[in-house]
Amino acid sequence: MTIEGIDFMGTLTTLFSKVKEILAELAGYYDDSRMIIYITLAVIAITLLTHLIFKKVKIMKYLPGLIVLGIGLFNLYSVKDNLTSDESLINLLLFIIGTVAGLVGMLFALIVGIYSKPVKKKKRKTAKSNAEKNSTEKNEEKKEDKTKEKTKS
């Protein structure tokens, strides 16, 4: 499929292969990087779905990000006393994942809100409308002058 010389399928294939290479590189260094990326993508999808369902209630699109951020902060709060023990590593990982996914979800909701905001078009003043306005002002001034002359005499 090409439109005006742009090969969309080739571009998408290249994009997906680059993303796959990046994910493979991250997975080599971090075992849990896939989980962070998948949960972040899931929060983005849920945020978009929430926005599409609740278009009238604008605050609802922030709710998935806030919930995931709350889960992350709860996991940090639950290990506040024994932060450096081996048992708390899972909760710290959930804190990192929840914080990253929650913040990305809320930023995505902000971007969606800005993008879907209706654009108000300003009415342009034309030379004709300005000329009509000036002529009506002059006519009103003439009428005022005539009424002043009648009241003087």
mmCIF file of C-alpha atoms in Angstrom:
data_model
loop_
_atom_site.group_PDB
_atom_site.id
_atom_site.type_symbol
_atom_site.label_atom_id
_atom_site.label_comp_id
_atom_site.label_asym_id
_atom_site.label_seq_id
_atom_site.Cartn_x
_atom_site.Cartn_y
_atom_site.Cartn_z
ATOM 1 C CA MET A 1 0.000 0.000 0.000
ATOM 2 C CA THR A 2 1.589 3.256 -1.115
ATOM 3 C CA ILE A 3 0.244 6.765 -0.856
ATOM 4 C CA GLU A 4 2.202 9.536 -2.487
ATOM 5 C CA GLY A 5 5.374 7.464 -2.634
ATOM 6 C CA ILE A 6 5.302 6.269 1.009
ATOM 7 C CA ASP A 7 5.472 2.501 1.526
ATOM 8 C CA PHE A 8 3.486 1.941 4.733
ATOM 9 C CA MET A 9 4.012 -1.811 4.950
ATOM 10 C CA GLY A 10 7.756 -1.469 4.520
ATOM 11 C CA THR A 11 7.875 1.305 7.096
ATOM 12 C CA LEU A 12 5.821 -0.721 9.589
ATOM 13 C CA THR A 13 7.967 -3.799 9.027
ATOM 14 C CA THR A 14 11.115 -1.771 9.614
ATOM 15 C CA LEU A 15 9.614 -0.173 12.721
ATOM 16 C CA PHE A 16 8.580 -3.537 14.187
ATOM 17 C CA SER A 17 11.972 -5.054 13.484
ATOM 18 C CA LYS A 18 13.699 -2.120 15.231
ATOM 19 C CA VAL A 19 11.386 -2.433 18.243
ATOM 20 C CA LYS A 20 12.085 -6.172 18.338
ATOM 21 C CA GLU A 21 15.843 -5.497 18.289
ATOM 22 C CA ILE A 22 15.514 -2.951 21.115
ATOM 23 C CA LEU A 23 13.433 -5.360 23.214
ATOM 24 C CA ALA A 24 15.948 -8.158 22.604
ATOM 25 C CA GLU A 25 18.796 -5.863 23.669
ATOM 26 C CA LEU A 26 16.972 -4.783 26.831
ATOM 27 C CA ALA A 27 16.070 -8.370 27.670
ATOM 28 C CA GLY A 28 19.727 -9.297 27.515
ATOM 29 C CA TYR A 29 20.603 -6.822 30.262
ATOM 30 C CA TYR A 30 17.484 -6.849 32.385
ATOM 31 C CA ASP A 31 15.306 -9.877 33.022
ATOM 32 C CA ASP A 32 12.288 -7.839 34.052
ATOM 33 C CA SER A 33 12.431 -5.227 31.303
ATOM 34 C CA ARG A 34 9.840 -7.074 29.246
ATOM 35 C CA MET A 35 7.427 -6.964 32.141
ATOM 36 C CA ILE A 36 7.890 -3.195 32.512
ATOM 37 C CA ILE A 37 7.312 -2.655 28.798
ATOM 38 C CA TYR A 38 4.294 -4.973 28.589
ATOM 39 C CA ILE A 39 2.612 -3.486 31.646
ATOM 40 C CA THR A 40 3.296 0.035 30.383
ATOM 41 C CA LEU A 41 1.790 -0.825 26.991
ATOM 42 C CA ALA A 42 -1.208 -2.397 28.741
ATOM 43 C CA VAL A 43 -1.750 0.740 30.830
ATOM 44 C CA ILE A 44 -1.531 2.868 27.673
ATOM 45 C CA ALA A 45 -4.122 0.649 25.961
ATOM 46 C CA ILE A 46 -6.443 0.752 28.978
ATOM 47 C CA THR A 47 -6.054 4.538 29.155
ATOM 48 C CA LEU A 48 -7.014 4.883 25.493
ATOM 49 C CA LEU A 49 -9.962 2.540 25.950
ATOM 50 C CA THR A 50 -11.104 4.475 29.010
ATOM 51 C CA HIS A 51 -10.863 7.726 27.059
ATOM 52 C CA LEU A 52 -12.947 6.303 24.218
ATOM 53 C CA ILE A 53 -15.618 4.968 26.575
ATOM 54 C CA PHE A 54 -15.869 8.011 28.868
ATOM 55 C CA LYS A 55 -15.457 10.952 26.482
ATOM 56 C CA LYS A 56 -17.799 13.161 28.489
ATOM 57 C CA VAL A 57 -16.024 12.603 31.835
ATOM 58 C CA LYS A 58 -12.564 13.917 31.079
ATOM 59 C CA ILE A 59 -10.961 12.926 34.396
ATOM 60 C CA MET A 60 -11.662 9.202 33.858
ATOM 61 C CA LYS A 61 -8.786 8.775 31.408
ATOM 62 C CA TYR A 62 -6.308 9.454 34.235
ATOM 63 C CA LEU A 63 -7.767 6.701 36.417
ATOM 64 C CA PRO A 64 -5.774 3.684 35.053
ATOM 65 C CA GLY A 65 -2.471 5.512 35.540
ATOM 66 C CA LEU A 66 -3.449 6.601 39.046
ATOM 67 C CA ILE A 67 -4.468 3.070 40.016
ATOM 68 C CA VAL A 68 -1.202 1.542 38.794
ATOM 69 C CA LEU A 69 0.785 4.336 40.456
ATOM 70 C CA GLY A 70 -1.126 3.658 43.673
ATOM 71 C CA ILE A 71 -0.270 -0.048 43.462
ATOM 72 C CA GLY A 72 3.390 0.824 43.035
ATOM 73 C CA LEU A 73 3.395 3.216 45.979
ATOM 74 C CA PHE A 74 1.576 0.654 48.138
ATOM 75 C CA ASN A 75 4.322 -1.878 47.414
ATOM 76 C CA LEU A 76 6.944 0.634 48.514
ATOM 77 C CA TYR A 77 4.965 1.412 51.662
ATOM 78 C CA SER A 78 4.653 -2.281 52.509
ATOM 79 C CA VAL A 79 8.468 -2.737 52.628
ATOM 80 C CA LYS A 80 9.398 0.559 54.255
ATOM 81 C CA ASP A 81 10.664 -1.118 57.429
ATOM 82 C CA ASN A 82 12.831 -3.822 55.840
ATOM 83 C CA LEU A 83 13.878 -2.193 52.566
ATOM 84 C CA THR A 84 17.203 -3.970 52.146
ATOM 85 C CA SER A 85 16.129 -7.558 52.855
ATOM 86 C CA ASP A 86 15.906 -10.219 50.155
ATOM 87 C CA GLU A 87 12.166 -10.689 50.675
ATOM 88 C CA SER A 88 11.444 -7.076 49.750
ATOM 89 C CA LEU A 89 13.058 -7.218 46.293
ATOM 90 C CA ILE A 90 9.823 -8.373 44.654
ATOM 91 C CA ASN A 91 7.909 -5.491 46.216
ATOM 92 C CA LEU A 92 10.604 -3.042 45.098
ATOM 93 C CA LEU A 93 10.337 -4.401 41.568
ATOM 94 C CA LEU A 94 6.556 -3.931 41.684
ATOM 95 C CA PHE A 95 7.118 -0.400 42.961
ATOM 96 C CA ILE A 96 9.363 0.413 39.988
ATOM 97 C CA ILE A 97 7.002 -1.173 37.482
ATOM 98 C CA GLY A 98 3.929 0.516 38.984
ATOM 99 C CA THR A 99 5.581 3.912 39.159
ATOM 100 C CA VAL A 100 6.892 3.805 35.602
ATOM 101 C CA ALA A 101 3.686 2.423 34.112
ATOM 102 C CA GLY A 102 1.487 4.795 36.136
ATOM 103 C CA LEU A 103 3.418 7.908 35.170
ATOM 104 C CA VAL A 104 3.549 6.886 31.508
ATOM 105 C CA GLY A 105 -0.194 6.172 31.595
ATOM 106 C CA MET A 106 -0.967 9.587 33.082
ATOM 107 C CA LEU A 107 1.292 11.348 30.572
ATOM 108 C CA PHE A 108 -0.399 9.435 27.755
ATOM 109 C CA ALA A 109 -3.794 10.514 29.115
ATOM 110 C CA LEU A 110 -2.571 14.112 29.091
ATOM 111 C CA ILE A 111 -1.406 13.766 25.487
ATOM 112 C CA VAL A 112 -4.727 12.201 24.463
ATOM 113 C CA GLY A 113 -6.593 15.014 26.222
ATOM 114 C CA ILE A 114 -4.600 17.671 24.421
ATOM 115 C CA TYR A 115 -4.958 15.899 21.084
ATOM 116 C CA SER A 116 -8.723 15.384 21.385
ATOM 117 C CA LYS A 117 -9.448 18.918 22.582
ATOM 118 C CA PRO A 118 -11.753 20.651 20.101
ATOM 119 C CA VAL A 119 -10.180 23.484 18.194
ATOM 120 C CA LYS A 120 -12.132 26.720 18.307
ATOM 121 C CA LYS A 121 -11.826 28.700 15.116
ATOM 122 C CA LYS A 122 -11.532 32.422 15.506
ATOM 123 C CA LYS A 123 -13.647 34.550 13.233
ATOM 124 C CA ARG A 124 -11.490 36.657 11.018
ATOM 125 C CA LYS A 125 -12.422 40.262 10.661
ATOM 126 C CA THR A 126 -12.633 41.194 7.028
ATOM 127 C CA ALA A 127 -12.207 44.572 5.489
ATOM 128 C CA LYS A 128 -15.874 44.586 4.499
ATOM 129 C CA SER A 129 -17.118 43.971 8.029
ATOM 130 C CA ASN A 130 -14.787 46.672 9.380
ATOM 131 C CA ALA A 131 -16.009 49.100 6.745
ATOM 132 C CA GLU A 132 -19.635 48.326 7.633
ATOM 133 C CA LYS A 133 -18.853 48.817 11.306
ATOM 134 C CA ASN A 134 -17.198 52.170 10.631
ATOM 135 C CA SER A 135 -20.094 53.340 8.448
ATOM 136 C CA THR A 136 -22.659 52.436 11.123
ATOM 137 C CA GLU A 137 -20.596 54.323 13.728
ATOM 138 C CA LYS A 138 -20.505 57.393 11.470
ATOM 139 C CA ASN A 139 -24.259 57.197 10.901
ATOM 140 C CA GLU A 140 -24.843 57.013 14.664
ATOM 141 C CA GLU A 141 -22.593 60.040 15.208
ATOM 142 C CA LYS A 142 -24.540 62.004 12.573
ATOM 143 C CA LYS A 143 -27.827 61.092 14.259
ATOM 144 C CA GLU A 144 -26.448 62.177 17.638
ATOM 145 C CA ASP A 145 -25.285 65.469 16.130
ATOM 146 C CA LYS A 146 -28.747 66.086 14.621
ATOM 147 C CA THR A 147 -30.472 65.383 17.941
ATOM 148 C CA LYS A 148 -28.091 67.777 19.705
ATOM 149 C CA GLU A 149 -28.834 70.497 17.131
ATOM 150 C CA LYS A 150 -32.607 69.991 17.604
ATOM 151 C CA THR A 151 -32.318 70.218 21.355
ATOM 152 C CA LYS A 152 -30.255 73.435 21.112
ATOM 153 C CA SER A 153 -32.811 75.173 18.931
#
